[in-house]
Tab-separated table of C-alpha atoms in Angstrom:
chain	number	residue	atom	x	y	z
A	1	UNK	CA	3.154	22.439	15.710
A	2	UNK	CA	5.076	20.990	12.760
A	3	UNK	CA	2.757	18.933	10.553
A	4	UNK	CA	4.220	16.323	8.202
A	5	UNK	CA	2.574	14.860	5.104
A	6	UNK	CA	4.537	11.948	3.597
A	7	UNK	CA	3.840	10.332	0.245
A	8	UNK	CA	1.760	7.167	0.660
A	9	UNK	CA	3.710	3.985	-0.055
A	10	UNK	CA	0.982	1.313	0.165
A	11	UNK	CA	0.663	-0.266	-3.323
A	12	UNK	CA	-1.506	1.824	-5.659
A	13	UNK	CA	-2.437	4.276	-2.899
A	14	UNK	CA	-2.712	7.611	-4.681
A	15	UNK	CA	-4.458	9.658	-2.012
A	16	UNK	CA	-2.652	12.228	0.128
A	17	UNK	CA	-3.233	13.336	3.725
A	18	UNK	CA	-3.851	17.049	3.074
A	19	UNK	CA	-5.068	19.217	0.211
A	20	UNK	CA	-3.645	22.703	-0.497
A	21	UNK	CA	-6.682	24.362	1.106
A	22	UNK	CA	-6.162	22.264	4.248
A	23	UNK	CA	-2.480	23.241	4.302
A	24	UNK	CA	-3.534	26.880	4.141
A	25	UNK	CA	-5.798	26.343	7.175
A	26	UNK	CA	-2.987	24.807	9.237
A	27	UNK	CA	-0.671	27.668	8.269
A	28	UNK	CA	-3.386	30.200	9.158
A	29	UNK	CA	-3.550	28.606	12.622
A	30	UNK	CA	0.179	29.199	13.050
A	31	UNK	CA	1.477	25.703	12.219
A	32	UNK	CA	4.265	24.715	9.852
A	33	UNK	CA	3.480	22.118	7.192
A	34	UNK	CA	6.065	19.867	5.528
A	35	UNK	CA	4.977	17.920	2.436
A	36	UNK	CA	7.107	15.262	0.794
A	37	UNK	CA	7.931	16.018	-2.830
A	38	UNK	CA	5.398	14.398	-5.159
A	39	UNK	CA	3.002	13.412	-2.348
A	40	UNK	CA	-0.002	14.877	-4.164
A	41	UNK	CA	0.754	13.733	-7.698
A	42	UNK	CA	-1.547	10.710	-7.533
A	43	UNK	CA	-4.434	13.022	-6.618
A	44	UNK	CA	-3.596	15.572	-9.290
A	45	UNK	CA	-2.078	18.058	-6.814
A	46	UNK	CA	1.287	19.584	-7.710
A	47	UNK	CA	4.083	20.580	-5.355
A	48	UNK	CA	3.550	24.131	-6.571
A	49	UNK	CA	-0.019	24.140	-5.266
A	50	UNK	CA	1.193	23.033	-1.827
A	51	UNK	CA	3.910	25.710	-1.856
A	52	UNK	CA	1.379	28.394	-2.830
A	53	UNK	CA	-0.742	27.310	0.150
A	54	UNK	CA	2.193	27.809	2.511
A	55	UNK	CA	3.764	24.353	2.753
A	56	UNK	CA	7.476	23.580	2.592
A	57	UNK	CA	8.431	20.757	0.240
A	58	UNK	CA	11.033	18.250	1.457
A	59	UNK	CA	12.635	15.523	-0.609
A	60	UNK	CA	12.407	12.367	1.468
A	61	UNK	CA	9.970	10.683	3.812
A	62	UNK	CA	12.748	10.546	6.393
A	63	UNK	CA	12.838	14.360	6.367
A	64	UNK	CA	9.099	14.486	7.084
A	65	UNK	CA	9.143	11.918	9.905
A	66	UNK	CA	12.247	13.383	11.541
A	67	UNK	CA	10.954	16.959	11.747
A	68	UNK	CA	7.194	16.587	12.205
A	69	UNK	CA	5.408	16.492	15.545
A	70	UNK	CA	2.227	15.223	13.887
A	71	UNK	CA	2.138	12.978	10.825
A	72	UNK	CA	-1.036	13.160	8.739
A	73	UNK	CA	-1.546	10.249	6.366
A	74	UNK	CA	-4.290	8.294	4.633
A	75	UNK	CA	-3.439	4.631	5.123
A	76	UNK	CA	-1.947	2.759	8.052
A	77	UNK	CA	1.829	3.177	8.408
A	78	UNK	CA	3.776	0.491	6.578
A	79	UNK	CA	6.672	-1.249	8.336
A	80	UNK	CA	9.215	1.132	6.804
A	81	UNK	CA	7.210	4.087	8.130
A	82	UNK	CA	6.747	2.580	11.586
A	83	UNK	CA	10.527	2.352	11.853
A	84	UNK	CA	10.752	6.136	11.304
A	85	UNK	CA	8.280	7.020	14.066
A	86	UNK	CA	9.444	8.183	17.489
A	87	UNK	CA	8.077	8.380	21.001
A	88	UNK	CA	5.438	11.046	21.588
A	89	UNK	CA	4.911	11.696	17.886
A	90	UNK	CA	1.279	11.922	16.801
A	91	UNK	CA	0.154	9.908	13.798
A	92	UNK	CA	-3.298	10.786	12.477
A	93	UNK	CA	-4.589	8.395	9.792
A	94	UNK	CA	-6.651	5.284	9.112
A	95	UNK	CA	-5.186	2.486	11.246
A	96	UNK	CA	-7.546	-0.543	11.211
A	97	UNK	CA	-5.572	-2.179	14.024
A	98	UNK	CA	-7.942	-4.987	15.046
A	99	UNK	CA	-6.888	-7.388	12.250
A	100	UNK	CA	-3.267	-6.155	12.171
A	101	UNK	CA	-1.202	-7.369	15.123
A	102	UNK	CA	2.245	-6.440	13.680
A	103	UNK	CA	1.185	-2.814	13.180
A	104	UNK	CA	-0.404	-2.682	16.640
A	105	UNK	CA	2.738	-3.985	18.342
A	106	UNK	CA	4.924	-1.702	16.225
A	107	UNK	CA	3.017	1.421	17.246
A	108	UNK	CA	3.093	0.333	20.889
A	109	UNK	CA	6.831	-0.265	20.758
A	110	UNK	CA	7.467	3.152	19.218
A	111	UNK	CA	5.488	4.935	21.949
A	112	UNK	CA	3.557	7.103	19.510
A	113	UNK	CA	0.098	8.604	19.916
A	114	UNK	CA	-1.895	6.913	17.157
A	115	UNK	CA	-5.244	8.545	16.335
A	116	UNK	CA	-7.465	6.547	13.984
A	117	UNK	CA	-9.862	8.239	11.599
A	118	UNK	CA	-12.180	5.233	11.768
A	119	UNK	CA	-12.887	5.403	15.518
A	120	UNK	CA	-13.542	9.143	15.868
A	121	UNK	CA	-17.230	9.085	16.723
A	122	UNK	CA	-19.816	11.883	16.857
A	123	UNK	CA	-23.379	11.148	17.963
A	124	UNK	CA	-23.022	7.475	17.095
A	125	UNK	CA	-21.651	8.206	13.625
A	126	UNK	CA	-18.150	7.874	12.181
A	127	UNK	CA	-17.729	11.114	10.208
A	128	UNK	CA	-14.165	10.423	9.059
A	129	UNK	CA	-15.071	6.983	7.752
A	130	UNK	CA	-18.304	7.942	6.034
A	131	UNK	CA	-16.877	9.702	2.943
A	132	UNK	CA	-14.639	6.740	2.140
A	133	UNK	CA	-17.526	4.375	2.815
A	134	UNK	CA	-19.493	6.316	0.194
A	135	UNK	CA	-16.699	5.861	-2.333
A	136	UNK	CA	-16.120	2.197	-1.489
A	137	UNK	CA	-19.852	1.419	-1.567
A	138	UNK	CA	-20.327	2.959	-5.004
A	139	UNK	CA	-17.161	1.268	-6.245
A	140	UNK	CA	-18.290	-2.100	-4.907
A	141	UNK	CA	-21.241	-2.331	-7.261
A	142	UNK	CA	-19.163	-1.100	-10.194
A	143	UNK	CA	-16.479	-3.726	-9.501
A	144	UNK	CA	-19.059	-6.459	-9.000
A	145	UNK	CA	-20.697	-5.629	-12.337
A	146	UNK	CA	-17.285	-5.530	-14.053
A	147	UNK	CA	-16.106	-8.892	-12.751
A	148	UNK	CA	-19.419	-10.555	-13.597
A	149	UNK	CA	-18.257	-10.330	-17.222
A	150	UNK	CA	-17.178	-13.727	-18.549
A	151	UNK	CA	-13.683	-12.605	-19.708
A	152	UNK	CA	-12.861	-11.598	-16.099
A	153	UNK	CA	-14.028	-14.864	-14.556
A	154	UNK	CA	-17.655	-14.018	-13.867
A	155	UNK	CA	-20.926	-15.678	-14.831
A	156	UNK	CA	-21.427	-13.493	-17.889
A	157	UNK	CA	-24.474	-11.772	-16.403
A	158	UNK	CA	-25.171	-8.112	-17.194
A	159	UNK	CA	-26.135	-6.211	-14.048
A	160	UNK	CA	-29.257	-4.625	-15.507
A	161	UNK	CA	-30.208	-7.443	-17.864
A	162	UNK	CA	-32.017	-6.546	-21.090
A	163	UNK	CA	-35.590	-6.766	-22.326
A	164	UNK	CA	-36.935	-10.234	-21.710
A	165	UNK	CA	-33.902	-11.367	-19.646
A	166	UNK	CA	-33.493	-11.312	-15.869
A	167	UNK	CA	-31.239	-8.657	-14.339
A	168	UNK	CA	-28.459	-9.722	-11.972
A	169	UNK	CA	-29.218	-10.329	-8.308
A	170	UNK	CA	-27.058	-8.200	-5.981
A	171	UNK	CA	-27.085	-9.086	-2.278
A	172	UNK	CA	-25.699	-6.387	0.021
A	173	UNK	CA	-24.913	-7.374	3.598
A	174	UNK	CA	-24.932	-4.298	5.822
A	175	UNK	CA	-27.121	-1.246	5.348
A	176	UNK	CA	-24.787	1.474	6.584
A	177	UNK	CA	-23.178	4.197	4.478
A	178	UNK	CA	-21.281	1.767	2.231
A	179	UNK	CA	-24.278	-0.537	1.863
A	180	UNK	CA	-26.619	2.321	1.023
A	181	UNK	CA	-24.293	3.619	-1.678
A	182	UNK	CA	-23.682	0.157	-3.093
A	183	UNK	CA	-27.454	-0.316	-3.332
A	184	UNK	CA	-27.918	3.053	-5.057
A	185	UNK	CA	-25.424	2.214	-7.793
A	186	UNK	CA	-26.567	-1.396	-8.238
A	187	UNK	CA	-30.181	-0.242	-8.453
A	188	UNK	CA	-29.196	2.487	-10.896
A	189	UNK	CA	-27.666	-0.156	-13.153
A	190	UNK	CA	-30.987	-2.008	-13.086
A	191	UNK	CA	-29.977	-4.929	-10.880
A	192	UNK	CA	-32.365	-6.648	-8.490
A	193	UNK	CA	-31.010	-5.561	-5.107
A	194	UNK	CA	-31.473	-7.175	-1.701
A	195	UNK	CA	-30.128	-5.352	1.357
A	196	UNK	CA	-29.702	-7.184	4.668
A	197	UNK	CA	-29.221	-5.462	8.004
A	198	UNK	CA	-29.811	-6.337	11.666
A	199	UNK	CA	-31.451	-2.992	12.478
A	200	UNK	CA	-35.170	-2.869	11.667
A	201	UNK	CA	-35.259	0.923	11.949
A	202	UNK	CA	-32.431	1.206	9.435
A	203	UNK	CA	-34.263	-1.129	7.066
A	204	UNK	CA	-37.351	1.108	7.274
A	205	UNK	CA	-35.191	4.115	6.375
A	206	UNK	CA	-33.615	2.272	3.446
A	207	UNK	CA	-37.069	1.221	2.265
A	208	UNK	CA	-37.996	4.909	2.043
A	209	UNK	CA	-34.880	6.203	0.277
A	210	UNK	CA	-33.981	3.393	-2.130
A	211	UNK	CA	-35.804	2.701	-5.413
A	212	UNK	CA	-38.387	-0.038	-5.930
A	213	UNK	CA	-35.918	-2.571	-7.331
A	214	UNK	CA	-34.395	-2.794	-3.817
A	215	UNK	CA	-35.822	-5.096	-1.161
A	216	UNK	CA	-34.939	-5.013	2.542
A	217	UNK	CA	-34.422	-8.223	4.509
A	218	UNK	CA	-33.594	-8.761	8.176
A	219	UNK	CA	-30.049	-10.079	8.450
A	220	UNK	CA	-29.511	-13.383	10.207
A	221	UNK	CA	-27.584	-16.552	9.409
A	222	UNK	CA	-30.468	-18.345	7.680
A	223	UNK	CA	-31.443	-15.346	5.545
A	224	UNK	CA	-27.851	-14.760	4.461
A	225	UNK	CA	-27.498	-18.430	3.484
A	226	UNK	CA	-30.717	-18.328	1.466
A	227	UNK	CA	-30.076	-15.037	-0.324
A	228	UNK	CA	-26.526	-15.764	-1.480
A	229	UNK	CA	-27.468	-19.131	-3.044
A	230	UNK	CA	-28.813	-17.541	-6.208
A	231	UNK	CA	-26.923	-14.244	-6.001
A	232	UNK	CA	-24.799	-13.083	-8.902
A	233	UNK	CA	-22.967	-10.577	-6.713
A	234	UNK	CA	-22.578	-10.334	-2.940
A	235	UNK	CA	-21.245	-7.134	-1.351
A	236	UNK	CA	-20.169	-7.225	2.290
A	237	UNK	CA	-20.167	-3.864	4.070
A	238	UNK	CA	-20.399	-4.946	7.723
A	239	UNK	CA	-18.649	-2.744	10.299
A	240	UNK	CA	-18.198	-2.851	14.069
A	241	UNK	CA	-16.213	0.311	14.947
A	242	UNK	CA	-12.621	-0.524	15.821
A	243	UNK	CA	-13.257	-4.281	16.003
A	244	UNK	CA	-12.617	-7.230	13.698
A	245	UNK	CA	-15.505	-7.883	11.347
A	246	UNK	CA	-17.541	-11.014	12.099
A	247	UNK	CA	-17.361	-13.766	9.453
A	248	UNK	CA	-20.907	-13.849	8.126
A	249	UNK	CA	-20.167	-15.907	5.014
A	250	UNK	CA	-18.375	-19.162	5.807
A	251	UNK	CA	-16.329	-21.343	3.494
A	252	UNK	CA	-19.012	-24.035	3.302
A	253	UNK	CA	-21.557	-21.441	2.143
A	254	UNK	CA	-19.520	-20.743	-1.006
A	255	UNK	CA	-20.310	-24.266	-2.225
A	256	UNK	CA	-23.993	-23.341	-2.407
A	257	UNK	CA	-23.346	-20.263	-4.575
A	258	UNK	CA	-23.390	-20.056	-8.356
A	259	UNK	CA	-20.101	-20.642	-10.170
A	260	UNK	CA	-18.797	-17.311	-11.418
A	261	UNK	CA	-20.607	-15.278	-8.778
A	262	UNK	CA	-18.651	-12.322	-7.390
A	263	UNK	CA	-18.037	-11.312	-3.770
A	264	UNK	CA	-16.826	-7.786	-3.008
A	265	UNK	CA	-15.682	-7.642	0.620
A	266	UNK	CA	-15.652	-3.938	1.475
A	267	UNK	CA	-15.059	-4.916	5.131
A	268	UNK	CA	-11.584	-6.290	4.364
A	269	UNK	CA	-9.847	-3.368	6.125
A	270	UNK	CA	-11.215	-4.723	9.401
A	271	UNK	CA	-10.555	-8.359	8.532
A	272	UNK	CA	-13.433	-9.010	6.130
A	273	UNK	CA	-16.896	-10.501	6.624
A	274	UNK	CA	-16.169	-13.536	4.448
A	275	UNK	CA	-14.169	-16.425	5.906
A	276	UNK	CA	-12.243	-16.909	2.652
A	277	UNK	CA	-11.346	-13.234	2.146
A	278	UNK	CA	-7.762	-12.003	2.197
A	279	UNK	CA	-6.478	-8.518	1.341
A	280	UNK	CA	-5.688	-7.876	-2.323
A	281	UNK	CA	-4.378	-4.864	-4.246
A	282	UNK	CA	-5.526	-2.853	-7.252
A	283	UNK	CA	-2.749	-4.569	-9.234
A	284	UNK	CA	-4.060	-8.042	-8.417
A	285	UNK	CA	-7.595	-7.500	-7.111
A	286	UNK	CA	-9.357	-10.856	-7.385
A	287	UNK	CA	-8.920	-14.524	-6.581
A	288	UNK	CA	-11.192	-17.551	-6.805
A	289	UNK	CA	-12.383	-19.946	-4.107
A	290	UNK	CA	-14.893	-22.715	-4.933
A	291	UNK	CA	-15.631	-21.042	-8.247
A	292	UNK	CA	-16.571	-17.729	-6.597
A	293	UNK	CA	-14.530	-14.618	-7.427
A	294	UNK	CA	-13.396	-12.560	-4.424
A	295	UNK	CA	-12.576	-8.848	-4.777
A	296	UNK	CA	-10.897	-7.776	-1.515
A	297	UNK	CA	-8.879	-4.636	-2.236
A	298	UNK	CA	-7.953	-3.078	1.095
A	299	UNK	CA	-7.798	0.512	-0.148
A	300	UNK	CA	-10.619	0.686	-2.664
A	301	UNK	CA	-11.010	4.512	-2.642
A	302	UNK	CA	-7.354	4.856	-3.696
A	303	UNK	CA	-8.483	4.023	-7.238
A	304	UNK	CA	-10.437	7.286	-7.416
A	305	UNK	CA	-7.768	9.218	-5.621
A	306	UNK	CA	-8.678	12.811	-6.397
A	307	UNK	CA	-12.333	12.473	-5.410
A	308	UNK	CA	-11.364	10.465	-2.342
A	309	UNK	CA	-8.605	12.827	-1.178
A	310	UNK	CA	-10.801	15.906	-1.236
A	311	UNK	CA	-13.726	14.083	0.412
A	312	UNK	CA	-11.479	12.632	3.107
A	313	UNK	CA	-9.693	15.871	3.963
A	314	UNK	CA	-13.020	17.703	4.204
A	315	UNK	CA	-13.822	15.330	7.070
A	316	UNK	CA	-10.423	15.024	8.773
A	317	UNK	CA	-9.393	18.696	8.752
A	318	UNK	CA	-11.570	20.057	11.623
A	319	UNK	CA	-10.349	17.397	14.051
A	320	UNK	CA	-6.764	17.702	12.813
A	321	UNK	CA	-6.779	21.423	13.520
A	322	UNK	CA	-8.068	20.851	17.066
A	323	UNK	CA	-5.312	18.302	17.751
A	324	UNK	CA	-2.630	20.611	16.358
A	325	UNK	CA	-3.951	23.701	18.156
A	326	UNK	CA	-4.408	22.108	21.581
A	327	UNK	CA	-2.065	19.113	21.561
A	328	UNK	CA	-3.454	15.595	21.808
A	329	UNK	CA	-3.925	15.605	25.596
A	330	UNK	CA	-5.984	18.789	25.807
A	331	UNK	CA	-7.867	17.902	22.621
A	332	UNK	CA	-8.840	14.547	24.156
A	333	UNK	CA	-9.902	16.228	27.415
A	334	UNK	CA	-12.151	18.718	25.664
A	335	UNK	CA	-13.481	16.596	22.791
A	336	UNK	CA	-14.828	13.088	23.414
A	337	UNK	CA	-14.763	12.226	19.661
A	338	UNK	CA	-11.001	12.790	19.589
A	339	UNK	CA	-10.514	10.746	22.749
A	340	UNK	CA	-12.367	7.905	21.026
A	341	UNK	CA	-10.012	8.228	18.078
A	342	UNK	CA	-6.904	7.499	20.158
A	343	UNK	CA	-6.074	3.804	19.665
A	344	UNK	CA	-2.508	3.657	21.013
A	345	UNK	CA	-0.633	6.073	23.277
A	346	UNK	CA	2.823	5.674	24.789
A	347	UNK	CA	2.809	1.903	24.480
A	348	UNK	CA	-0.751	1.402	25.772
A	349	UNK	CA	-3.791	0.278	23.781
A	350	UNK	CA	-6.555	2.783	24.420
A	351	UNK	CA	-9.225	1.302	22.119
A	352	UNK	CA	-11.044	-1.594	23.783
A	353	UNK	CA	-12.000	-3.531	20.608
A	354	UNK	CA	-8.351	-3.457	19.485
A	355	UNK	CA	-7.149	-4.738	22.861
A	356	UNK	CA	-9.761	-7.512	22.779
A	357	UNK	CA	-8.840	-8.491	19.223
A	358	UNK	CA	-5.221	-9.095	20.228
A	359	UNK	CA	-5.705	-10.280	23.809
A	360	UNK	CA	-3.728	-7.319	25.149
A	361	UNK	CA	-4.298	-4.987	28.086
A	362	UNK	CA	-6.702	-2.097	27.597
A	363	UNK	CA	-5.971	1.257	29.272
A	364	UNK	CA	-8.597	3.980	28.948
A	365	UNK	CA	-7.637	7.382	27.558
A	366	UNK	CA	-9.072	8.941	30.738
A	367	UNK	CA	-6.563	7.028	32.819
A	368	UNK	CA	-3.676	8.270	30.669
A	369	UNK	CA	-4.891	11.841	31.021
A	370	UNK	CA	-4.995	11.777	34.831
């Protein structure tokens, strides 16, 4: 199979779909790999490193999309990239289709096979999402602490406080991978951390692994309302695989919060868990509503591109090799996780939460494979 790796064009997205070692693995399996010139620069990977691993460098994205049978990316295809796709072509990347109707319709119209990193599931876990959730969770607490500084619009509260002065209160909604890592960093800075989750068993686990300046609270509407009233920072990390994120913080709740408090909505890729959230970029990351700063960057790990690229490719490579070796149909027949990753195929939506989000017909992967 011919594998194509274009340069990411989403603003400030510096990650790349494959590393040189991953290229070498695809080549070892008998595949040809095309990499767009400069695709790895943002992650500190030179064209020479890709060439040494066996890749062929091509000048333009058009060259990659025209020749490749499978496109491997990081972020969802932008409109310009969707226009270059063709029927039957595989695109393997993060998609986050539930909140993105234009992309969903574009992929359907092109007749591609779109396989989403974020819905490949193994034993109830999302192994291709977890490494980026780690990065985003750790970043969330760093960004919250940064924007709490008065010059950046915050309350002027230091996360860890100092002797004789209260530390900041960090409220983390969602105790999954991102929430756990956000709590670790916030606790490490000395903040008072409160983690809310709907799963009592998960809260027991978090109680065991997190330090003593972290408290676990059952998540429900009343508890969220109470905890955010005196919070200095609120970090939303809620995730329902493949589906739009529920709005757990409503507009009217912002009026009860402290002026200069900070919200970091890590869930923004799936629509955000805050009613007032909207996607922002690393160039213009924050905005204010009712005196509360919102940080809603839709590709947070892109800021730490080298770490994120290598962590991501470690997770995506095994499944990518199976798809390339067997073709998407046989890979889906043999491996349920890959079948779960297929969101769109030949104009049909094959991920139920995506179909429900847009009010469109759902067709199971099994039916397509018959």
